[in-house]
XYZ file of C-alpha atoms in Angstrom:
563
model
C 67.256 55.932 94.501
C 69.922 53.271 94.941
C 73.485 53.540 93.589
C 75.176 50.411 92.609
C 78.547 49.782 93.947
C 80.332 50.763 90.771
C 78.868 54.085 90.768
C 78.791 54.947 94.510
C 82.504 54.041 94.602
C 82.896 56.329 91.534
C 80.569 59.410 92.966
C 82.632 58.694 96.148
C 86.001 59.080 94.242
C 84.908 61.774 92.314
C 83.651 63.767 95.623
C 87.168 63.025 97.338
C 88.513 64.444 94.193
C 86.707 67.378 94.815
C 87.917 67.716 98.696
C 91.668 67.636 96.933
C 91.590 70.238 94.575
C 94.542 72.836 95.041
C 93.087 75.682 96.783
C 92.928 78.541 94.483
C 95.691 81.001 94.122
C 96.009 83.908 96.229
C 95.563 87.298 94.200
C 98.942 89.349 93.276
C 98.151 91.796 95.693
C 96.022 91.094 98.657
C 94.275 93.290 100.745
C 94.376 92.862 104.629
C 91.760 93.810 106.194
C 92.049 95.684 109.966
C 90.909 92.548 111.477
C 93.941 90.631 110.837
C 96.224 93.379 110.523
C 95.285 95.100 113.729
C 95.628 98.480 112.283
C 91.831 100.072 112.843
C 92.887 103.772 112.277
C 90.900 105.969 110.161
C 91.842 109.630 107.858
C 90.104 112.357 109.768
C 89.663 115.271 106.386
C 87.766 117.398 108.064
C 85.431 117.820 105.412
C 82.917 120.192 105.679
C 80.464 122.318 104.110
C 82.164 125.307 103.773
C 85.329 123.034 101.920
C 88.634 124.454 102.661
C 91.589 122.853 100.314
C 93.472 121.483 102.927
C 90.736 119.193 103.407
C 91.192 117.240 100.093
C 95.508 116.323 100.526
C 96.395 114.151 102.475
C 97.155 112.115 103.971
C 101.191 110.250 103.936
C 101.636 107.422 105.065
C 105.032 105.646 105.870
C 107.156 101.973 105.963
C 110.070 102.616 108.831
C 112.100 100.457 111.438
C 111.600 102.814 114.352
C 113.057 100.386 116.832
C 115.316 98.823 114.616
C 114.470 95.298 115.109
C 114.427 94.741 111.096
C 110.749 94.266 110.471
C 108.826 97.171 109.092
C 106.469 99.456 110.924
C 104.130 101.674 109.932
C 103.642 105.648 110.681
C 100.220 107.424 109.127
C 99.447 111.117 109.185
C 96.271 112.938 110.255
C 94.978 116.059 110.194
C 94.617 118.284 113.563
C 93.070 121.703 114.838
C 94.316 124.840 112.362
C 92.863 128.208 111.443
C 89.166 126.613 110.400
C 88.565 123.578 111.897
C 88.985 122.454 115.567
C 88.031 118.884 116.154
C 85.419 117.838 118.406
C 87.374 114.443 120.175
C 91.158 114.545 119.810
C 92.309 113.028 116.698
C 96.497 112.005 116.036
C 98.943 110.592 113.619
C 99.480 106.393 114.220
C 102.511 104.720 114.585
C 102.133 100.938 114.677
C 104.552 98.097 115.699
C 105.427 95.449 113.756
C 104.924 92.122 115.876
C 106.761 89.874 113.433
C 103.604 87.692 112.481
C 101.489 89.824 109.902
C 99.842 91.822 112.863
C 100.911 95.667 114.277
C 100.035 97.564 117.343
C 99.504 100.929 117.733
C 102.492 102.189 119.669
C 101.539 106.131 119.196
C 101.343 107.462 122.988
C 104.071 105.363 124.240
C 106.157 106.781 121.306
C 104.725 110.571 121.802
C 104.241 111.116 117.921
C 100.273 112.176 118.023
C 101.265 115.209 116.308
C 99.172 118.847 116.779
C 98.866 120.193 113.881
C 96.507 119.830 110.607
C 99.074 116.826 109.183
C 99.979 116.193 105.472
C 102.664 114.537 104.844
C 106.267 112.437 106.379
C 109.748 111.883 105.821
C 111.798 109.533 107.793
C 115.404 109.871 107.739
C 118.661 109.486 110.314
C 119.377 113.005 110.284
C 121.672 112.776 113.228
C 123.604 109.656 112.135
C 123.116 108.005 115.351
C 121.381 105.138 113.158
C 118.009 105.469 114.285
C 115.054 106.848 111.965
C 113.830 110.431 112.936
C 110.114 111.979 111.463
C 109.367 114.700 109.902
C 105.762 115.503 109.240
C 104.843 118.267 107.241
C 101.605 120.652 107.857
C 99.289 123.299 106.895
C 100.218 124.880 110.124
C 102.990 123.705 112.103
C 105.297 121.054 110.919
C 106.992 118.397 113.396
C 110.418 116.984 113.441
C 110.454 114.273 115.409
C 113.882 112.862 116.858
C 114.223 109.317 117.719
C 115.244 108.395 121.440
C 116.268 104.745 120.838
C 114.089 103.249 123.711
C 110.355 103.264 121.277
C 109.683 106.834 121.903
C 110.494 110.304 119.888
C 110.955 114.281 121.147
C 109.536 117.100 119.981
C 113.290 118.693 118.668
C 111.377 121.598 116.040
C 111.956 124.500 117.542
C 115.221 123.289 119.020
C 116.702 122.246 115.673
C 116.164 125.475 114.060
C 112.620 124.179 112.285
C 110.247 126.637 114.040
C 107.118 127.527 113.368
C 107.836 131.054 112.878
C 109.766 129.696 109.884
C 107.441 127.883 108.413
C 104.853 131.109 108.274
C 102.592 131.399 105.360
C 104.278 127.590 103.748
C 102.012 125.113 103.704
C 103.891 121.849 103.814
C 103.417 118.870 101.405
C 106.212 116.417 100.760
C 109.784 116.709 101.940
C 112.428 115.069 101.237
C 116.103 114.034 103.280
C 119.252 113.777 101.173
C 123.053 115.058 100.987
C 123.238 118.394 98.599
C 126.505 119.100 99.450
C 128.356 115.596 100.366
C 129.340 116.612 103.390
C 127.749 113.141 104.928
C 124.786 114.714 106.561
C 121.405 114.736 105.424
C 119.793 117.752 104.071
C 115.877 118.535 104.146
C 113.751 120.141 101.238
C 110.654 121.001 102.395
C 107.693 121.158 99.139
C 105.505 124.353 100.267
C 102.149 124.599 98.242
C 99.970 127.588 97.589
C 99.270 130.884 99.870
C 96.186 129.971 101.204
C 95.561 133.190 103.632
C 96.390 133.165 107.435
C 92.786 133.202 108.718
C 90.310 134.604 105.725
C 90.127 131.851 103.091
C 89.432 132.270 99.250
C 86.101 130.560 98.553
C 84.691 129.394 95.893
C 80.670 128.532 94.636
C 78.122 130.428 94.315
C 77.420 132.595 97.584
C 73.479 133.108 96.980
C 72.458 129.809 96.969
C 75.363 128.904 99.707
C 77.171 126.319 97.806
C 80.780 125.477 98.179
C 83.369 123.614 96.256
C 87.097 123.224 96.425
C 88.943 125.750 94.956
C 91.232 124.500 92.138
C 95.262 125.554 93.148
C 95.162 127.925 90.182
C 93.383 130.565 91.854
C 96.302 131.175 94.831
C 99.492 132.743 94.335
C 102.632 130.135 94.783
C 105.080 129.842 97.011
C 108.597 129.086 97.530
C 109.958 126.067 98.583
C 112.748 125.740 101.724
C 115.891 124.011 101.804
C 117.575 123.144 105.097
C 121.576 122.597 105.219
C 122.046 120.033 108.037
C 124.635 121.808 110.732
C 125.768 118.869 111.984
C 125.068 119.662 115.549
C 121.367 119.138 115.845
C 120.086 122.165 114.105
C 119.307 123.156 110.722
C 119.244 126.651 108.643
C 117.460 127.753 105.719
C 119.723 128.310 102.743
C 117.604 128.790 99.778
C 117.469 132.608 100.096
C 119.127 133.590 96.821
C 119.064 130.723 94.860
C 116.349 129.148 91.734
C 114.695 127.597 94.768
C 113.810 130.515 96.212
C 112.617 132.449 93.004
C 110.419 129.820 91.393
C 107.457 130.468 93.155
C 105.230 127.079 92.897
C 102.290 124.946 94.290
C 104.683 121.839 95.395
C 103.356 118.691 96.088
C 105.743 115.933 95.060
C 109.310 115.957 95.288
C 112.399 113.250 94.670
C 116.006 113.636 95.196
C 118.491 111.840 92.762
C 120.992 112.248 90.070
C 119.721 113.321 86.637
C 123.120 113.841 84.931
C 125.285 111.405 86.855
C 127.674 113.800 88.287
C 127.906 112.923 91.522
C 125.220 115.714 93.289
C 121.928 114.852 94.060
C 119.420 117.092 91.920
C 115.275 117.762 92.981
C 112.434 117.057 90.597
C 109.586 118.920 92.141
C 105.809 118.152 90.928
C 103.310 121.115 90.766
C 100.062 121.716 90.909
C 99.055 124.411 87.902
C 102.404 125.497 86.881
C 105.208 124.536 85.796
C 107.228 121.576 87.503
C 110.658 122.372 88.639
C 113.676 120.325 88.366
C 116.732 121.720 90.162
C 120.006 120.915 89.241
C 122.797 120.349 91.858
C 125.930 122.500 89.982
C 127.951 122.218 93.208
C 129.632 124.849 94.907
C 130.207 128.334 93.872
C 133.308 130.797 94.693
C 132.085 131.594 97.941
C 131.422 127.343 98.635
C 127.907 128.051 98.512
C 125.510 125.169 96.275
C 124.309 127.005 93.100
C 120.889 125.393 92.029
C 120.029 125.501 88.316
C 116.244 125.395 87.611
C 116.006 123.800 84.044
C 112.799 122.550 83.751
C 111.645 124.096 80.775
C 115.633 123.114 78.890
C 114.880 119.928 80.357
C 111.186 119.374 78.528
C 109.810 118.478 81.461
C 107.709 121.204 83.234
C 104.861 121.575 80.845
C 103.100 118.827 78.200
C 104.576 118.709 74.910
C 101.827 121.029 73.741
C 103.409 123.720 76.207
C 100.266 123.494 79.218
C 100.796 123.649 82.288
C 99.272 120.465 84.648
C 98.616 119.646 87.659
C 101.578 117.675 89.324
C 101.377 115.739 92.220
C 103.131 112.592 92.891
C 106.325 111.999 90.982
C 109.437 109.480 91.073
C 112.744 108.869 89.531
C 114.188 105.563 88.245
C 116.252 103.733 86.240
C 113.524 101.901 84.486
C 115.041 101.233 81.112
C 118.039 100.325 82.405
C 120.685 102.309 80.710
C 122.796 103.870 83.731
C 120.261 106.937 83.556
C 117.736 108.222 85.864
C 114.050 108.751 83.958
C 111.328 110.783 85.785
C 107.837 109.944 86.174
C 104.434 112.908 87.499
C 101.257 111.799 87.740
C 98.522 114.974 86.944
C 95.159 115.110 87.084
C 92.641 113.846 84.937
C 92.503 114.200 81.215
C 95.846 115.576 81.426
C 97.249 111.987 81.585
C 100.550 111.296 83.514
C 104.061 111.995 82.083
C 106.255 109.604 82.068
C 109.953 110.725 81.064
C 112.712 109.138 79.612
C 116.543 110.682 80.492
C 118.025 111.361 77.020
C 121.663 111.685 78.696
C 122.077 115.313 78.042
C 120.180 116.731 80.803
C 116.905 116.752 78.528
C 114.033 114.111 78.562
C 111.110 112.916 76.248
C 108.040 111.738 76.732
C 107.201 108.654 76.567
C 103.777 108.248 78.332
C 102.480 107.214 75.219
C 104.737 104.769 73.816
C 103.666 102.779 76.904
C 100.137 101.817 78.389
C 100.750 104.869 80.609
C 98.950 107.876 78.704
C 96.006 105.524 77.680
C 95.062 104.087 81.017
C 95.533 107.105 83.092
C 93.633 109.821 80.966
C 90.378 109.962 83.220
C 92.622 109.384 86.743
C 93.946 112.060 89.009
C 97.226 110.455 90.297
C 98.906 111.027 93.784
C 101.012 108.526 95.640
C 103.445 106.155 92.890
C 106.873 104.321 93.212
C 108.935 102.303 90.830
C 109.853 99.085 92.148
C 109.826 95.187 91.553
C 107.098 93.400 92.720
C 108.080 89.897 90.912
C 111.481 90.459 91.745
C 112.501 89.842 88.026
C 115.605 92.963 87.999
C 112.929 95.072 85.653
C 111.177 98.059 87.679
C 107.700 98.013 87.270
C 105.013 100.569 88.923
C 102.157 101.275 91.167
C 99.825 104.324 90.946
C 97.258 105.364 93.501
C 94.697 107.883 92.344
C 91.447 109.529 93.166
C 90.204 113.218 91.928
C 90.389 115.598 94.340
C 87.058 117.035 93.871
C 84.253 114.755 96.328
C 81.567 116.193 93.851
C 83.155 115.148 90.352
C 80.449 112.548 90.420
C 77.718 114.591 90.348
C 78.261 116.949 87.239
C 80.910 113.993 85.520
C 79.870 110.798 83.966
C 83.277 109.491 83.506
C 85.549 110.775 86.299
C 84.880 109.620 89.401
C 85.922 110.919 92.912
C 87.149 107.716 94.128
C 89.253 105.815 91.570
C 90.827 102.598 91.094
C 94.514 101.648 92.003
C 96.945 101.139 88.291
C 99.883 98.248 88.262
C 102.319 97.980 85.531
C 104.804 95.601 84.774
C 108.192 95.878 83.069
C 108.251 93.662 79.966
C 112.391 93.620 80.326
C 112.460 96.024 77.292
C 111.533 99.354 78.880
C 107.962 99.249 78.230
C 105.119 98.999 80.804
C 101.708 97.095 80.287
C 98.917 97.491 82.512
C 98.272 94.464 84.354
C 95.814 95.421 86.796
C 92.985 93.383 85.484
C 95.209 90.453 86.675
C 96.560 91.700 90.073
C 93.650 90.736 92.472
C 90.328 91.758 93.133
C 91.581 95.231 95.275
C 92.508 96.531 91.983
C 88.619 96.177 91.137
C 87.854 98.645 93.605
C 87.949 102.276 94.004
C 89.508 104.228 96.491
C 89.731 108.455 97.239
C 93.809 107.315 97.542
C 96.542 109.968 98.285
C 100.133 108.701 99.759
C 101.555 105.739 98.869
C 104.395 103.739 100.543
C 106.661 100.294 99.156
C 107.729 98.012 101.927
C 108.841 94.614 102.949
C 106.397 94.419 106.325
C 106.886 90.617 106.354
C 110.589 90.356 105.334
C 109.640 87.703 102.428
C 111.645 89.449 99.506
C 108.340 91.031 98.304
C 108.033 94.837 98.653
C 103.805 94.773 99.607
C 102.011 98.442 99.580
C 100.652 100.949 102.201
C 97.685 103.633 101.069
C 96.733 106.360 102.737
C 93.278 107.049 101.860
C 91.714 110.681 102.383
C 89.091 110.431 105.104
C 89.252 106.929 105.288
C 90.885 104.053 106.904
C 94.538 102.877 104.708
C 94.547 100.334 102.568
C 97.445 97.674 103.000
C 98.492 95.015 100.244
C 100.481 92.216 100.788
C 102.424 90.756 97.797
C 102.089 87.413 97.104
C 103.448 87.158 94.186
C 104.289 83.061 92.952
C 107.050 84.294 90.446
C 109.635 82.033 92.487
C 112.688 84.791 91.873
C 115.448 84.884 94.301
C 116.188 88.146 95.719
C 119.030 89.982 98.404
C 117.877 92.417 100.350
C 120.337 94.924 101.203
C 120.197 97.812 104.433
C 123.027 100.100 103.588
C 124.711 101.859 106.410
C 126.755 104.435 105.710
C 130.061 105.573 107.740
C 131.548 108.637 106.211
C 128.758 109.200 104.255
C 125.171 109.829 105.673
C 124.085 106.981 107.689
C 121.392 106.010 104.946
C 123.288 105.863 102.071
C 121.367 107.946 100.041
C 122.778 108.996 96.900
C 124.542 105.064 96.782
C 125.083 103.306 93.174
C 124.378 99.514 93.265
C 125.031 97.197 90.466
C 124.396 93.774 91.291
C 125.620 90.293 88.656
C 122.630 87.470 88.572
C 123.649 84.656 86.447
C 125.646 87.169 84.192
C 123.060 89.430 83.853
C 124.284 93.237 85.372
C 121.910 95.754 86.662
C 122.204 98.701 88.450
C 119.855 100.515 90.798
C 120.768 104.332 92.847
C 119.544 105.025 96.170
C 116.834 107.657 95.636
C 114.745 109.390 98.238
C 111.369 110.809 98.369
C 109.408 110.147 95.613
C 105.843 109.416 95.607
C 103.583 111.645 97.367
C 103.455 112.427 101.201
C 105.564 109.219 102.038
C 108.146 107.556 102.735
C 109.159 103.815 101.658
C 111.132 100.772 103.390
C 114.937 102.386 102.773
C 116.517 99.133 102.252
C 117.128 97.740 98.408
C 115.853 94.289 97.053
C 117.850 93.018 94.127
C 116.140 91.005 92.594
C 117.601 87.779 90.255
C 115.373 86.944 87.560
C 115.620 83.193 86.532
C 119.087 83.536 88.030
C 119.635 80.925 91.017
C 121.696 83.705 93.378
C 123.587 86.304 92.838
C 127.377 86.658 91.563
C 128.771 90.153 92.908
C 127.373 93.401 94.536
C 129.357 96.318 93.950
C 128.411 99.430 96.314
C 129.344 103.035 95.265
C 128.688 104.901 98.250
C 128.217 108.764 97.998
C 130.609 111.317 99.176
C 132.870 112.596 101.088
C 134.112 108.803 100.917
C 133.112 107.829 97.237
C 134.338 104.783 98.269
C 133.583 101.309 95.935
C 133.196 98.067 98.222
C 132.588 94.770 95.878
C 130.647 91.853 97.836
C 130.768 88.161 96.728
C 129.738 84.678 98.354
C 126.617 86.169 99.091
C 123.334 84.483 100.657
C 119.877 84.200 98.589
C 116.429 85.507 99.731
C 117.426 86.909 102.920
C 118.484 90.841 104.360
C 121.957 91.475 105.188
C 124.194 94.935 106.629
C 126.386 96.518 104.458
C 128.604 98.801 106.531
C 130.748 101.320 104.255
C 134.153 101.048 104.433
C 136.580 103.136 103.374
């Protein structure tokens, strides 16, 4: 068949057309796959017939500038020989370099941080001010703190800093956290311990005729109490939670943040658990003797059971300003068809509910929810969220025709008025999929402004998301170093101007579940062109206020605290 010259040259046009057309959008989140990202490490669980509990955890996963070149690496946890399993080939924690152009290498020999132990969770933090990151990586077994040597490699300091295993007898680690209790400007570790799970005879449960086994649910092990370490100042640590609420609330801890409920200056702990209560200890500050009374007032508080007085099964939490009125609100994601709490601070050291009142309650009744954070993906000044979930139980499917083992990942996005809405039918196609996801990390690994997402995914490889998100919003990224106070900064205030509009945002730690995020702050500007003023309220001893102005857009800067 012929064309005539009129409609070849129109066919022809129309095809050229064609060749031009914008190439379509990348999704919200994307997911990078090992090939490009170089990271090929995989979740060892350990599962196995007989299914011990401590299969099912973890693992954590973490963002962190080990070498402190500014870009973000990457440290994730593994499991390791214990009392019932002993692994046929060697298996280790990874820590991976950031090379700077969307790629990482796996720097874990060099650095010596394989680990030894049956792994759960991390917690990065300069404990020693020297103002480079240390590790700590919690266990059933022996936990690890790792101190940083400033050349790419850690040491073993555990037993030397006080942390031995002795001490840790009978705890079985989770999440930890590093902050300042007592303002003396040297981080403080609290250590989540979950239940008693027996030293080498383990409670089973199934049914023992026909040999079958299946996870245990927490509520059929006693609690335990979780540690606090007081930071000496000289290397070592001590245990001073003997005699205080932390010691006689005996839980299942899985999830833990540090921040300021009441605004008083003194960091408080929410802790998440798994079949009773929750726990949220209040900082009152020190007693005759100078020794930090803790006030467990959970219960006051109206936030360690559901409204209808049950107990659920905590394990990731967070803390936030998220409506934006100077308060911290607190946020536990449970298992499923207990839906996830999310609670707003009523200014009075009470909270309420709110789950409900948002998309929350609704989307996450038939999810079991582990690793979450607060943060700003679109860089708009509203906090928005990211869940990770999967149930616990690998055989759910099998006797469940709605809950699933592994589950689908949640986003929600901060309408500006304090209210979230799912969005995760318009995020990309990862949110499509379904994942058995426990930790969950925020981080800037390609310094663009946007914090992207790390997932650590039990017995499987992680799951990393880079955010490409087209909302054009300026942002300042901030890396706080403190002088007099700890050399993170946690427990700062910053309230940042953007054309006018003032916001405010404190320095947390901890949060999600087994991880650790990217420690420095993105402000983000809205519609706003740059930003006007940064004013920095850095904790105690110093308390001092430092005010920033002719600032730079869309890039990182220092802040050094002075006095």
């Amino acid at each position: 068949m012929r064309l005539s010259r009129r409609k070849f040259l129109f066919a022809a046009g129309a095809a050229g057309s064609l060749l031009r057309l914008p190439a379509a959008p990348k999704p919200l989140f994307e997911e990078i796959p090992p090939d490009l990202s170089g990271i090929r490490w995989t979740h060892d669980n350990a599962m196995s017939p007989d299914h011990y509990l401590p299969e099912t955890m973890g693992p954590g996963v973490a963002f962190l500038d080990y070498d402190n070149d500014g870009w973000m690496d990457i440290f994730l946890v593994n499991s390791g020989p214990c009392d019932f399993w002993t692994p046929k080939t060697p298996i280790r924690n990874a820590l991976y370099r950031n090379n700077r152009d969307g790629t990482f290498t796996d720097v874990t020999e060099k650095a010596g941080v394989q680990g030894g132990s049956f792994g759960m969770g991390v917690a990065v933090g300069d404990y020693d001010n020297d103002g480079w990151p240390d590790i700590f990586v919690t266990a059933y077994g022996r936990p690890y703190l790792y101190r940083n040597n400033h050349d790419g490699t850690f040491i073993d300091v555990s037993e030397k800093a006080g942390l031995t295993s002795k001490l840790f007898h009978g705890h079985w680690t989770t999440s930890a956290v590093w902050f300042d209790y007592d303002n003396d400007g040297r981080l403080d570790l609290f250590v989540c311990s979950f239940v008693n799970y027996g030293d080498k005879e383990h409670f089973s449960c199934g049914d023992n005729k026909l040999g079958r086994r299946y996870y245990c649910i927490p509520r059929v092990f006693r609690g335990t109490a979780s540690l606090l370490f007081h930071n000496n100042g000289d290397g070592t640590f001590i245990e001073v939670s003997g005699g205080t609420d932390i010691e006689k609330s005996l839980g299942k801890g899985l999830g833990v943040v540090a921040t300021d409920i009441n605004n008083d200056g003194r960091m408080d702990l929410f802790v998440a658990n798994d079949t009773v209560q929750n726990y949220l200890y209040v900082n009152r500050g020190p007693d005759a003797k100078g020794k930090t009374k803790w006030e467990e007032i959970a219960l006051a508080a109206e936030v360690g059971f559901s409204d209808n007085g049950q107990t659920r099964s905590g394990m990731g939490v967070d803390a936030a300003d998220v409506d934006g009125d100077g308060w911290q609100d607190l946020f536990v994601a449970n298992v499923d068809q207990e839906m996830f709490s999310f609670y707003r601070n009523n200014h009075n050291e009470s909270f309420t509910d709110i789950a409900h009142k948002n998309d929350v309650a609704q989307s996450t009744r038939l999810l079991s929810g582990w690793g979450l954070k607060f943060f700003d993906y679109d860089n708009d000044g509203q906090l928005d969220l990211i869940l990770a979930n999967g149930h616990p139980d690998d055989m759910i499917d099998s006797y469940s025709q709605q809950v699933k083992y592994k589950e689908p990942l949640l986003l929600f996005h901060n309408d500006g008025g304090s209210k979230l809405h799912n969005v995760s039918a318009d995020s990309g196609p990862v949110f499509t999929k379904a994942f058995p996801a426990r930790g969950l990390a925020v981080g800037d690994f390609n310094n663009d402004g946007l914090p992207d997402i790390l997932i650590g995914n039990n017995g499987g490889p992680p799951v990393l998301l880079r955010n490409n998100c087209p909302s054009g919003n300026h942002w300042l990224g901030l890396k706080l170093r403190g002088v007099k106070c700890n050399r993170d900064a946690i427990g700062a205030k910053i309230t940042w101007s953007a054309g006018g509009t003032v916001r405010s945002r404190m320095k947390n730690n901890g949060g999600s579940y087994l991880s650790s995020h990217d420690p420095r702050e993105i402000l983000g500007c809205g519609s706003a062109s740059g930003i006007d003023w940064v004013e920095i309220r850095w904790p105690a001893p110093s308390n001092a206020v430092q005010r920033l102005t002719d600032l730079p857009i869309d890039r990182y800067i220092d802040v050094i605290e002075k006095g």
